[in-house]
Coordinates of C-alpha atoms (C1' of nucleotides) in Angstrom, one line a residue:
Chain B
X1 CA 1.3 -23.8 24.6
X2 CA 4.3 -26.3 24.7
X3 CA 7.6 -25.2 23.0
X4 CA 7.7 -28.0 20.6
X5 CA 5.0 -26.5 18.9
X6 CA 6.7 -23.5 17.9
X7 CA 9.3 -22.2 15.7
X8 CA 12.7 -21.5 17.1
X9 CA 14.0 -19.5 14.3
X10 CA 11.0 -17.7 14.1
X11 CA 10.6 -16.9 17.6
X12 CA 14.5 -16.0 17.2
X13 CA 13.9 -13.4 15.1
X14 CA 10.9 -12.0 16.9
X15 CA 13.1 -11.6 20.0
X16 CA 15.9 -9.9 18.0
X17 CA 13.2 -7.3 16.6
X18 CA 12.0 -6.7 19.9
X19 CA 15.6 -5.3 21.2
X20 CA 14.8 -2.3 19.8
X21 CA 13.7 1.1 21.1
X22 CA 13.6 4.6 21.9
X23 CA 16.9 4.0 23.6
X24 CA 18.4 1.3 21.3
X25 CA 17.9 2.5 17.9
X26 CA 20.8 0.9 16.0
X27 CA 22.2 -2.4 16.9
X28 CA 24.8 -4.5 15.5
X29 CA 25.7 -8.3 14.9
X30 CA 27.8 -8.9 18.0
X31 CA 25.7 -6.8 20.1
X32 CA 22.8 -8.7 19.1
X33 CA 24.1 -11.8 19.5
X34 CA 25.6 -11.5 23.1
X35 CA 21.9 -10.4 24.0
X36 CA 20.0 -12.8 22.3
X37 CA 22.6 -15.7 23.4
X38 CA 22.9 -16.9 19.8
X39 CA 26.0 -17.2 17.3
X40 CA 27.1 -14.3 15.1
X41 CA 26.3 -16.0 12.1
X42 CA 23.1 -16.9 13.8
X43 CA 22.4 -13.6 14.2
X44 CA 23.9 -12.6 10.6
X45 CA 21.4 -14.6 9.2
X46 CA 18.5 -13.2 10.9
X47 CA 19.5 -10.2 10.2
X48 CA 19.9 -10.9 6.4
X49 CA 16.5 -12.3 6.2
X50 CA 14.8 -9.6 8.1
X51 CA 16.5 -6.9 5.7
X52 CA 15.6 -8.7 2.7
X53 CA 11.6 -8.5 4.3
X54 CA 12.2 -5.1 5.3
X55 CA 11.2 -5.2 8.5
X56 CA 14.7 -3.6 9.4
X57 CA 17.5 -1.9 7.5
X58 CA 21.2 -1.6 7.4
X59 CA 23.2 2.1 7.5
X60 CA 25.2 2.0 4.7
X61 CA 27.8 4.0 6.6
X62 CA 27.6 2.3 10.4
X63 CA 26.7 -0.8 9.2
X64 CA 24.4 -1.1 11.9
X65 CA 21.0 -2.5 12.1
X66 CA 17.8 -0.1 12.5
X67 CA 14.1 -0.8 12.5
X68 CA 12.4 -0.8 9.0
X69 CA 9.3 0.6 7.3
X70 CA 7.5 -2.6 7.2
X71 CA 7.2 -2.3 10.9
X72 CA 5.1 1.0 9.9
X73 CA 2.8 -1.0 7.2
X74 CA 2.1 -3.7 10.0
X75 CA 1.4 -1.3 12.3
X76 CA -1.1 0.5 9.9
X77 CA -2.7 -2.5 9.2
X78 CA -3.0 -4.0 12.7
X79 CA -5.5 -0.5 13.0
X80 CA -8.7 -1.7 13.6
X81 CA -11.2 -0.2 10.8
X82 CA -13.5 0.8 13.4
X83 CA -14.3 0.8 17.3
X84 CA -16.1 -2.3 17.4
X85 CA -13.3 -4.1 16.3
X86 CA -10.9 -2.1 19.0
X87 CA -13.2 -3.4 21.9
X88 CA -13.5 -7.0 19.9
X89 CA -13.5 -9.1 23.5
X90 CA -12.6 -6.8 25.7
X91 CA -16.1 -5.8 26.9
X92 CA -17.2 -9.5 27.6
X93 CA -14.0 -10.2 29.5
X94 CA -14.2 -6.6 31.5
X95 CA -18.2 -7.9 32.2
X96 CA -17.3 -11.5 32.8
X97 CA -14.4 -10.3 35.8
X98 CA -17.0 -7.4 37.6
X99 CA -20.7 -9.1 36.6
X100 CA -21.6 -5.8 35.9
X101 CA -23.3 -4.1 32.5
X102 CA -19.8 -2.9 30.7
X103 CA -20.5 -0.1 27.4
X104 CA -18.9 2.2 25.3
X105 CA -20.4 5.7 24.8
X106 CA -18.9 8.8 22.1
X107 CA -20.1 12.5 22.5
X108 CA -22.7 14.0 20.1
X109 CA -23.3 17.7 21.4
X110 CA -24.4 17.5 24.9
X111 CA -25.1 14.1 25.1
X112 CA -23.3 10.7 24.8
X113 CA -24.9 7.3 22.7
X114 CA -24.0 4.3 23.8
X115 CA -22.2 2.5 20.7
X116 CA -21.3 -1.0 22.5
X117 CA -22.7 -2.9 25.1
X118 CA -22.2 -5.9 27.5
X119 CA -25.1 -6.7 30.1
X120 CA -24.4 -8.2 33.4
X121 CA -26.3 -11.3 34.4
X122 CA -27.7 -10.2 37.2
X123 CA -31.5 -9.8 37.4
X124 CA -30.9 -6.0 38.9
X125 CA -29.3 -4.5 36.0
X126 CA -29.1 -1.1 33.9
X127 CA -31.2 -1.3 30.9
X128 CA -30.4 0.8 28.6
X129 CA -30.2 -0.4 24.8
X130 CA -27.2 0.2 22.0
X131 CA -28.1 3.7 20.5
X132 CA -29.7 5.0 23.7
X133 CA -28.6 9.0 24.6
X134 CA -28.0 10.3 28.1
X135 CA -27.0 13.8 29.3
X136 CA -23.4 14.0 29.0
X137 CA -22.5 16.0 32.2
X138 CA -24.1 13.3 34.4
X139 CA -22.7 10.2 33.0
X140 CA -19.1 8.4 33.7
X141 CA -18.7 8.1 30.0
X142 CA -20.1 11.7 29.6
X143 CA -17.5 13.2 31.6
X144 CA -14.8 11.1 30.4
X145 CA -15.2 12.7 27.2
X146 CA -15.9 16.2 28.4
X147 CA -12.7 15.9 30.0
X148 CA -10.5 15.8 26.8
X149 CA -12.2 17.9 24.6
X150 CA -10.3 20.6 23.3
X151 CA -11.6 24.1 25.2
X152 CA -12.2 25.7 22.5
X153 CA -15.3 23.0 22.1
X154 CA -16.0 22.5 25.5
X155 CA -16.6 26.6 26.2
X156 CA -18.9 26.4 23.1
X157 CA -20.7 23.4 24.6
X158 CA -20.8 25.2 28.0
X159 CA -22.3 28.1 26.6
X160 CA -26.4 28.7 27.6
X161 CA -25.9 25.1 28.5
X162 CA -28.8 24.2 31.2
X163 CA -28.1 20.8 32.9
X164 CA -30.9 19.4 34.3
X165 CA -30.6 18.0 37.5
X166 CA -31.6 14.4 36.9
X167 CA -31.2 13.3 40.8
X168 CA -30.1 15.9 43.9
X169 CA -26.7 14.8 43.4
X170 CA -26.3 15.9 39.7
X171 CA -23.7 18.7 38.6
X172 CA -25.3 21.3 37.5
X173 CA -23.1 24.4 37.7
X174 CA -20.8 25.1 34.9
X175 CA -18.0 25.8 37.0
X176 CA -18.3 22.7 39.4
X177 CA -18.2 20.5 35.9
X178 CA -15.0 22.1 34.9
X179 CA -13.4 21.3 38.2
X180 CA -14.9 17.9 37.7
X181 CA -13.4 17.5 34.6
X182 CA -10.0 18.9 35.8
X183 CA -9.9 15.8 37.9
X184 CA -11.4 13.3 35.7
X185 CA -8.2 14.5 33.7
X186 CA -5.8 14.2 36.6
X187 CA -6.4 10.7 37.7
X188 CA -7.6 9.0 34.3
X189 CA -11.1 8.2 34.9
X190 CA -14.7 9.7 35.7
X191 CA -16.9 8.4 38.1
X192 CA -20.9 8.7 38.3
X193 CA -21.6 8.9 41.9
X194 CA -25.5 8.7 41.7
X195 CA -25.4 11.3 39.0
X196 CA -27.4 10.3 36.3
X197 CA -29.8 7.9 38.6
X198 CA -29.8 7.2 42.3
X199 CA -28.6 4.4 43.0
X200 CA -26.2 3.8 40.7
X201 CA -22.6 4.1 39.9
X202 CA -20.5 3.9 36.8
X203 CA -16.5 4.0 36.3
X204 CA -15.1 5.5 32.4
X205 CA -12.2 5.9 30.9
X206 CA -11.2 7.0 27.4
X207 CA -10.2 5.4 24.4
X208 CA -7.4 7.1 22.4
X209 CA -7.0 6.6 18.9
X210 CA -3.4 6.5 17.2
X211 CA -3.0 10.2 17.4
X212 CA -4.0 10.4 21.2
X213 CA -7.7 11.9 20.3
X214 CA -10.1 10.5 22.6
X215 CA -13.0 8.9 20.2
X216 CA -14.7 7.1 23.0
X217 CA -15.3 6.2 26.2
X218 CA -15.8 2.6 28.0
X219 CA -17.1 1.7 31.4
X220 CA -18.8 -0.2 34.0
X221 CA -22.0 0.5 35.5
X222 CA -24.7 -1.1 38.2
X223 CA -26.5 -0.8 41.5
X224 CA -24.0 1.4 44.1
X225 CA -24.8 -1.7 46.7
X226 CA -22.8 -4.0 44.4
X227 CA -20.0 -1.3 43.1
X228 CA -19.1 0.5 46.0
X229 CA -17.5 -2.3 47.8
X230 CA -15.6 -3.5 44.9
X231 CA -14.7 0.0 42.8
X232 CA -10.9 0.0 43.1
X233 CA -11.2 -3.4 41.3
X234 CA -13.8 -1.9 38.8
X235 CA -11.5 0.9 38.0
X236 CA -8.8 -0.6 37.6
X237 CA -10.4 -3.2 35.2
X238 CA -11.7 -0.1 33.4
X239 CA -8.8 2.1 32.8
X240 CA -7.0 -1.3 31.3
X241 CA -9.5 -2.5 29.3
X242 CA -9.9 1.5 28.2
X243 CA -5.5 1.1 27.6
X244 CA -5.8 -2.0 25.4
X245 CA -8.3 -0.9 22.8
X246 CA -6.3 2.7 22.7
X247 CA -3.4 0.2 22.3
X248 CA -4.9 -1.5 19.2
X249 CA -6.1 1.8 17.8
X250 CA -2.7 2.4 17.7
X251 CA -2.4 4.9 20.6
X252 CA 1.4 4.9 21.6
X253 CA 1.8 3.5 25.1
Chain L
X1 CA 21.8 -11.2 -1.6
X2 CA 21.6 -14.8 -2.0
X3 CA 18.1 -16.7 -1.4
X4 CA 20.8 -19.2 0.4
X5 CA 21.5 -16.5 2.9
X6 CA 18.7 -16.1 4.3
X7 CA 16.1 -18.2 6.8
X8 CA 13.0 -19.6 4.6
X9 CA 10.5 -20.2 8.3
X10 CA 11.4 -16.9 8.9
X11 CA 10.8 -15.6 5.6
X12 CA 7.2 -17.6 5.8
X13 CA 6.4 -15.8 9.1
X14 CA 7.2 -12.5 7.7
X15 CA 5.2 -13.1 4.4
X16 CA 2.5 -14.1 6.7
X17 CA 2.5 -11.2 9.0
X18 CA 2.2 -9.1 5.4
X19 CA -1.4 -10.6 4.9
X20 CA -2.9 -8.7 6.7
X21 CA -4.1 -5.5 6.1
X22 CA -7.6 -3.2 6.4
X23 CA -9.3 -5.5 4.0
X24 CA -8.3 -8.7 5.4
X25 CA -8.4 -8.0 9.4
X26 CA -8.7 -11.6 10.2
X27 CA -8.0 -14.7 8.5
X28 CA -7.6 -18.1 9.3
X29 CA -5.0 -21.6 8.7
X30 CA -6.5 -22.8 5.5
X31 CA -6.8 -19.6 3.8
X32 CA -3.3 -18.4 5.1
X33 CA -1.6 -21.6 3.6
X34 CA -3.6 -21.0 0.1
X35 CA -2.4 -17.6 -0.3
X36 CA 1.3 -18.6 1.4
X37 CA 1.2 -21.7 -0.6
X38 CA 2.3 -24.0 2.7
X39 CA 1.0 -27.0 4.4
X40 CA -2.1 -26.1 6.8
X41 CA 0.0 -27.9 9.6
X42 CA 3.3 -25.4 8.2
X43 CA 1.0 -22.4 8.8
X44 CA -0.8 -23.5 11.8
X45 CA 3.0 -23.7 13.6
X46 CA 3.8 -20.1 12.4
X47 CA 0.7 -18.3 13.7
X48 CA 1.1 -20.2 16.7
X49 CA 5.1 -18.7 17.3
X50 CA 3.5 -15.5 16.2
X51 CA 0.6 -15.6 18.6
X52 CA 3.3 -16.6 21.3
X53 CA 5.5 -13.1 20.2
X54 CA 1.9 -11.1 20.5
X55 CA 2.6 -10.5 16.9
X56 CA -0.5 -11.8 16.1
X57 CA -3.8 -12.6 18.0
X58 CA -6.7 -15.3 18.1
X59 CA -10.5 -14.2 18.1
X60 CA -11.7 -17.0 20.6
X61 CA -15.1 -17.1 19.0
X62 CA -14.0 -16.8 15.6
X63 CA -10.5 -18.7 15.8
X64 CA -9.2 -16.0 13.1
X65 CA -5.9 -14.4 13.4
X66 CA -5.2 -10.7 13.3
X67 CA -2.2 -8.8 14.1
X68 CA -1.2 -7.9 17.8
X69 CA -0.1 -5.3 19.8
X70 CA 3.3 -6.2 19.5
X71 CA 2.9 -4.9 16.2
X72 CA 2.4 -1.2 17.6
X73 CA 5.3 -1.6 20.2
X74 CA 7.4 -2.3 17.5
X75 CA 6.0 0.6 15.0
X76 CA 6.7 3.3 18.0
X77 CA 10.2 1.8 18.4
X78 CA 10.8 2.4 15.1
X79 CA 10.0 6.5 15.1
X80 CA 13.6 8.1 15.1
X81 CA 13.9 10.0 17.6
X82 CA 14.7 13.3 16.2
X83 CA 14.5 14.8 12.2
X84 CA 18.2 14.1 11.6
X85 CA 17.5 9.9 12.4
X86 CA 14.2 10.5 10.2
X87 CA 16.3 11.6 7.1
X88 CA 19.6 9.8 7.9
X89 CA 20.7 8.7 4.4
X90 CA 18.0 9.9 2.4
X91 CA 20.2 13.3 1.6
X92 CA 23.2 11.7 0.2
X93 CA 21.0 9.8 -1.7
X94 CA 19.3 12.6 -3.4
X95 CA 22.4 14.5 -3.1
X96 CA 24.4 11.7 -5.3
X97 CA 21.3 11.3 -7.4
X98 CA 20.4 15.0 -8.5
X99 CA 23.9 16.2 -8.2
X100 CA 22.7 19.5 -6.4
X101 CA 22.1 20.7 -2.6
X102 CA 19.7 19.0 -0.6
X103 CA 18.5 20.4 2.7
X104 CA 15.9 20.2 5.3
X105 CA 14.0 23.5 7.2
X106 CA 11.8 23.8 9.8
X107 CA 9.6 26.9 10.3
X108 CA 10.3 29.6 12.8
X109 CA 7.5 32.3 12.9
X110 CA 8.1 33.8 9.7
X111 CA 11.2 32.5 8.4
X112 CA 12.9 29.1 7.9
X113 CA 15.9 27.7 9.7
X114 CA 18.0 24.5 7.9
X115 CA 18.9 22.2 10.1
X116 CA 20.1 19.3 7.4
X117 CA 22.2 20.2 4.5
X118 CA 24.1 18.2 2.0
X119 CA 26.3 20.3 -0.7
X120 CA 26.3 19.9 -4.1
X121 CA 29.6 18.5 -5.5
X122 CA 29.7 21.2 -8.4
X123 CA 32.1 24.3 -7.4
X124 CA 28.9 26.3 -8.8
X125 CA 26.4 25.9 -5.8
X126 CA 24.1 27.3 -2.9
X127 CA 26.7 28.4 0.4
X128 CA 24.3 28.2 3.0
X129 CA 25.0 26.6 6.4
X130 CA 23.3 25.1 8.6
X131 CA 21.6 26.9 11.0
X132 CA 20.8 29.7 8.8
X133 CA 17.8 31.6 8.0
X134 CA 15.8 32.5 5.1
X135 CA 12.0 34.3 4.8
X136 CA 9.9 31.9 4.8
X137 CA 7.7 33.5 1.8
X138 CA 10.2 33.4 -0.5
X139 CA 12.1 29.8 -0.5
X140 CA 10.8 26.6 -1.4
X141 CA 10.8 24.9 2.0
X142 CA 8.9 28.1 3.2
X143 CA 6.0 27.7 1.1
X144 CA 6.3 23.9 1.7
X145 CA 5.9 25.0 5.4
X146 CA 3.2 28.0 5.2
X147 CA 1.4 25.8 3.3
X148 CA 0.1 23.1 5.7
X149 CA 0.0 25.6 8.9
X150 CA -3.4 26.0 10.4
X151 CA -5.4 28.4 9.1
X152 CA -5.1 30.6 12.2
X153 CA -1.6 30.5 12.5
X154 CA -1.2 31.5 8.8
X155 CA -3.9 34.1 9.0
X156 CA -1.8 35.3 12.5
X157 CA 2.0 35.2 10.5
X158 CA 0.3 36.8 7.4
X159 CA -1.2 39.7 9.7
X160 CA 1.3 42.8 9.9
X161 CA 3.8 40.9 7.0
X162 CA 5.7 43.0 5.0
X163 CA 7.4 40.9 2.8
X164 CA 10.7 41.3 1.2
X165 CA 10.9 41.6 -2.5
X166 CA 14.3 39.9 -2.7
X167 CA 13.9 39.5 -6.5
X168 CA 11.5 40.9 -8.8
X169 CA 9.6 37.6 -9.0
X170 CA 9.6 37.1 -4.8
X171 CA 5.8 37.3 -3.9
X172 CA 5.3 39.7 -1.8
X173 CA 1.3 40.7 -2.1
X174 CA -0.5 38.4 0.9
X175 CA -3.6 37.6 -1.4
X176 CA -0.7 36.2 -4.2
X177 CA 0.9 34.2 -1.7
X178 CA -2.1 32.6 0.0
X179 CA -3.0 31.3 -3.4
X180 CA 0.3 30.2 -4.3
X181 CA -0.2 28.6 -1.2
X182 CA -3.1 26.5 -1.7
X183 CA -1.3 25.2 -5.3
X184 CA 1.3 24.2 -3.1
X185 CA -0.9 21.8 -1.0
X186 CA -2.9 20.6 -4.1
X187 CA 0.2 19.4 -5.8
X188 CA 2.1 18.5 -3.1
X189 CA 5.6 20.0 -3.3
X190 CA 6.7 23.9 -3.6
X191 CA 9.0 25.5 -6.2
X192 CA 11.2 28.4 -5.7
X193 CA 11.3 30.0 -9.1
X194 CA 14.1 32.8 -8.9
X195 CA 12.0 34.2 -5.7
X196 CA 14.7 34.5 -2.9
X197 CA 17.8 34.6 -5.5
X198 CA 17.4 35.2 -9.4
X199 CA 19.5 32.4 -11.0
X200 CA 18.8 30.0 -8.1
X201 CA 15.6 27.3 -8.2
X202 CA 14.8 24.6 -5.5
X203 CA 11.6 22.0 -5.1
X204 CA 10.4 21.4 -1.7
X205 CA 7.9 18.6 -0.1
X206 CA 6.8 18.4 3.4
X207 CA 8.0 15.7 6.1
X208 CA 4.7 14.5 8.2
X209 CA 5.5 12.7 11.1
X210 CA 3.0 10.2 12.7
X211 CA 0.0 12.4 13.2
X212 CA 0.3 13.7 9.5
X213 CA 1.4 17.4 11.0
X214 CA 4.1 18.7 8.8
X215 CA 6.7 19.4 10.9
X216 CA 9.8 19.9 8.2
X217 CA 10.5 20.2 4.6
X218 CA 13.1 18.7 2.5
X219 CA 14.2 20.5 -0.6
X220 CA 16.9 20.6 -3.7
X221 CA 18.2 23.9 -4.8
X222 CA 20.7 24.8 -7.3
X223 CA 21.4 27.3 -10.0
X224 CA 18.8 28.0 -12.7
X225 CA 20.4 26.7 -15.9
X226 CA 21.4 23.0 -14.5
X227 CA 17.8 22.4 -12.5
X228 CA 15.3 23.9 -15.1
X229 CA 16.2 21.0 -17.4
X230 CA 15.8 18.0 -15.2
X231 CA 12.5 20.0 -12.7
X232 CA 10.7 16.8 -13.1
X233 CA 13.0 14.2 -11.9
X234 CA 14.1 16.6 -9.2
X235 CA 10.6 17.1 -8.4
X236 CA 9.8 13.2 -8.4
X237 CA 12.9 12.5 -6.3
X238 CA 12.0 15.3 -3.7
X239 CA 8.9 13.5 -3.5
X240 CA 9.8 10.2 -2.5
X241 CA 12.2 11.2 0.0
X242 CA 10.0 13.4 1.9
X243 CA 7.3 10.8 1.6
X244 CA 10.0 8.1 2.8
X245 CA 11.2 10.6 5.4
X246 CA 7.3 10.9 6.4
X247 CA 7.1 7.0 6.6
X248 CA 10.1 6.5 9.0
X249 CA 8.6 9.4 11.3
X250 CA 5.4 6.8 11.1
X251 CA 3.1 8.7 8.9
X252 CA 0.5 6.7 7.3
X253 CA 0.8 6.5 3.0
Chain G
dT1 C1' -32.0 -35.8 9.7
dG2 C1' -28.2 -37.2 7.0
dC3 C1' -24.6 -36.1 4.0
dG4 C1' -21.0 -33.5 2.1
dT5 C1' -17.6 -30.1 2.5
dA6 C1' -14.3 -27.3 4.7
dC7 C1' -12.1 -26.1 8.6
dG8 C1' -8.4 -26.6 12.3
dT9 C1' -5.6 -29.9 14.8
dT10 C1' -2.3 -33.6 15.7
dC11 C1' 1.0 -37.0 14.4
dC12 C1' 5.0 -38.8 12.2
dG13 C1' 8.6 -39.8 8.8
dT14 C1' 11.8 -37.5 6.0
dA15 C1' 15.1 -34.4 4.5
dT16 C1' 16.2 -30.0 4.6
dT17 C1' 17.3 -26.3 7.2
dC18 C1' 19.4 -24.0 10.9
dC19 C1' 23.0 -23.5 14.1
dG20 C1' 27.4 -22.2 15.7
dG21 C1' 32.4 -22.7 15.8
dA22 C1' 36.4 -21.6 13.3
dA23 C1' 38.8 -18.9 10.3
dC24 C1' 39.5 -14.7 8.0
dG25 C1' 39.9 -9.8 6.6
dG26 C1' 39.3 -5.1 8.0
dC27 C1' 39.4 -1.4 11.2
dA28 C1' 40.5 1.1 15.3
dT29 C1' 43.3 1.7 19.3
dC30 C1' 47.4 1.6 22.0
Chain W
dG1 C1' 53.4 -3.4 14.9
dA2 C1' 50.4 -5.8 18.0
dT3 C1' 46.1 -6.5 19.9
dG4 C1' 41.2 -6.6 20.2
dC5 C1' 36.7 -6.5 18.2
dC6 C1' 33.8 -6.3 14.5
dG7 C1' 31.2 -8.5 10.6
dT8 C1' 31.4 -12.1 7.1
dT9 C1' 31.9 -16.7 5.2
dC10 C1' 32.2 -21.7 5.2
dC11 C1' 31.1 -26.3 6.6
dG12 C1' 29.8 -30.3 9.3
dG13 C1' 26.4 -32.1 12.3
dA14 C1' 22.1 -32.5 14.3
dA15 C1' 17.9 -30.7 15.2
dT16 C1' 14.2 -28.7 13.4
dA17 C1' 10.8 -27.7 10.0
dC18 C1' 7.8 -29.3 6.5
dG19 C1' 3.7 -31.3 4.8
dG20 C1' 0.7 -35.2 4.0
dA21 C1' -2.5 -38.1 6.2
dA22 C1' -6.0 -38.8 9.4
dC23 C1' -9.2 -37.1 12.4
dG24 C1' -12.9 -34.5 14.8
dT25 C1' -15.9 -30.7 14.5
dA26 C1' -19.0 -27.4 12.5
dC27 C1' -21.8 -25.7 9.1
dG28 C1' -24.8 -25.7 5.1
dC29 C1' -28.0 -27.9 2.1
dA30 C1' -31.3 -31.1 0.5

DNA sequence: TGCGTACGTTCCGTATTCCGGAACGGCATC
DNA sequence: GATGCCGTTCCGGAATACGGAACGTACGCA
């Protein structure tokens, strides 16, 4: 969008809110206006006006400049109320960049439900409809969520648990899923190799809500003819797809 | 400060920003400039400076406006980064407003350390210095603390406790404490009522930081005679300034 | 199917606002 | 005591910001 349609003071002081951070938690006038490039009575002014809307705050005693609480009420609101908000165009553009079926999938027991879902064009496609249930330990989003639950929950879930072995390639020993899941932790994401259905593949990751608790899990799945050749792509189109709706939950970065 | 002082577009694109909230997720120009009172064109330029800041968003389907994720980036730059940031001015405040002791502990297994501490100005007062311990099932900030632990962690601190009768009032009978305990959480703030020093009474509330865990307690203490008669305002301004303290460390209200 | 209403977008004239340099007082340092 | 840097205030100039009008589009209703 051209410049000429924005506002200069506005963007001004959304630049001078954005110096700060972890590492520059008090800032004053003539710091801030060397940075920004503007006058100090620029800057003054901005500052004034940003006080006064408490989105920051002066120490009394440094007389320096700090972010405010507003900041925290904006960020509360800018929370989406629930996960289908969090995911608002992110599945259509993750299934628009692959072509394949994109869906997001929570835990219930042993199993996942598929809560969201995006199908691919394609005439050769997953069918599977919103509110379907699959086995948990032979499913991307299955072990994407197995993967952060707390142990406590997983050893009570593991417990007389008999997983059926949908295809020859299915995990069915307790202790190969836990070493599964000890990976799916290390690098991010799970992966259905054939698992759940031969033939196909999936890649998950999690979504975090705003205290870091995984609440659900979002991936890609179709025919392993298509995937395979292009699965770095897929996961990586996953796992930031997966970041941005942890980002709007409010999931620190 | 003067309304002369201060920049009116960015004033608009803060009051804008404040729209939102979880009961108004999205919203679009017209409805923006009815509630702002502004032009459409007026409002139309601000969300399209704040879209360009990824302080706001637009649904492409919808072509409503909701807050971005420079929203969050902001809200985690403004977490202090330690307790003494979170609380930085809030004790002198009290302090100069109650005209007794103000102080902030943080639990250690049974007992509570200050790590804040603001003196009252009377020659009469609490001399107690940083860094210092008290038991935790006596003082104000220790029941603040004990109070909002995890259930196991309580039951594991309460196993094998023998408390200390300091005074004849300290509580000292697990059972008595547990309940006194459970008041604590319903109304929100502890009292100290002659239990670790007869003559001596303090008010403590808890300090949440972004997850909601309690992770310190602020309190006011001072001899008997001058708090007893002013235990509500003490009480209300304890209150507030753990709840602001909360707010800064990103706690939701 | 046509009409009415409301929305968002663009343009343009006007005047108000915003910018920044200069000057100043205060504080810290040498 | 001098110097340097900070934050604050003032004022002149010019650029920006405002908002009304007009327009196209979409939707709902008869």
């Amino acid at each position: 969008m051209s410049e000429r349609q924005t506002l200069s003071s506005v963007r001004n002081a959304a630049r001078l809110l954005k110096q700060f951070g972890p590492h520059d938690r008090e800032l004053g006038v003539s710091e801030l206006a060397r940075r920004l490039g503007l006058g100090k009575s620029t800057v003054h002014r901005l500052l004034t006006t940003l006080v006064a809307e408490h989105l920051l705050e002066r120490d009394p005693y440094s007389g320096q400049y700090r972010l405010g609480l507003a900041v925290h009420d904006l960020a509360a609101a800018a929370v989406p109320n629930d996960l289908h908000e969090a995911v608002s165009g992110l599945l259509e553009t993750l299934r628009n960049r692959t072509g394949e079926t994109v869906q997001v999938a929570v835990l219930d027991g042993r199993e996942v439900v598929y809560v969201e879902r995006i199908d691919s064009p394609h005439t050769l496609r997953l069918f599977l409809e919103v509110g379907r249930r699959n086995w948990a330990h032979s499913t991307g989003t299955g072990k994407a969520l197995l993967a952060h639950l707390p142990e406590d929950q997983l050893a009570e879930l593991l417990d007389g648990w008999e997983m059926p072995a949908l295809t020859p390639y299915t995990i069915t020993d307790p202790a190969k899923l836990i070493e599964e899941l000890r990976q799916v932790r290390r690098r991010g994401y799970a992966q259905n190799l054939h698992e759940s259905e031969v033939g196909v593949l999936s890649v998950s990751a999690p979504i975090r809500d705003r205290t870091g608790r995984v609440v659900a899990a979002l991936s890609v799945a179709g025919p392993a003819q298509r995937m395979q050749p292009v699965m770095n792509q897929i996961t990586y189109g996953v796992i930031e797809a997966a970041a941005l709706a942890s980002r709007r939950m409010g999931c620190p970065r």
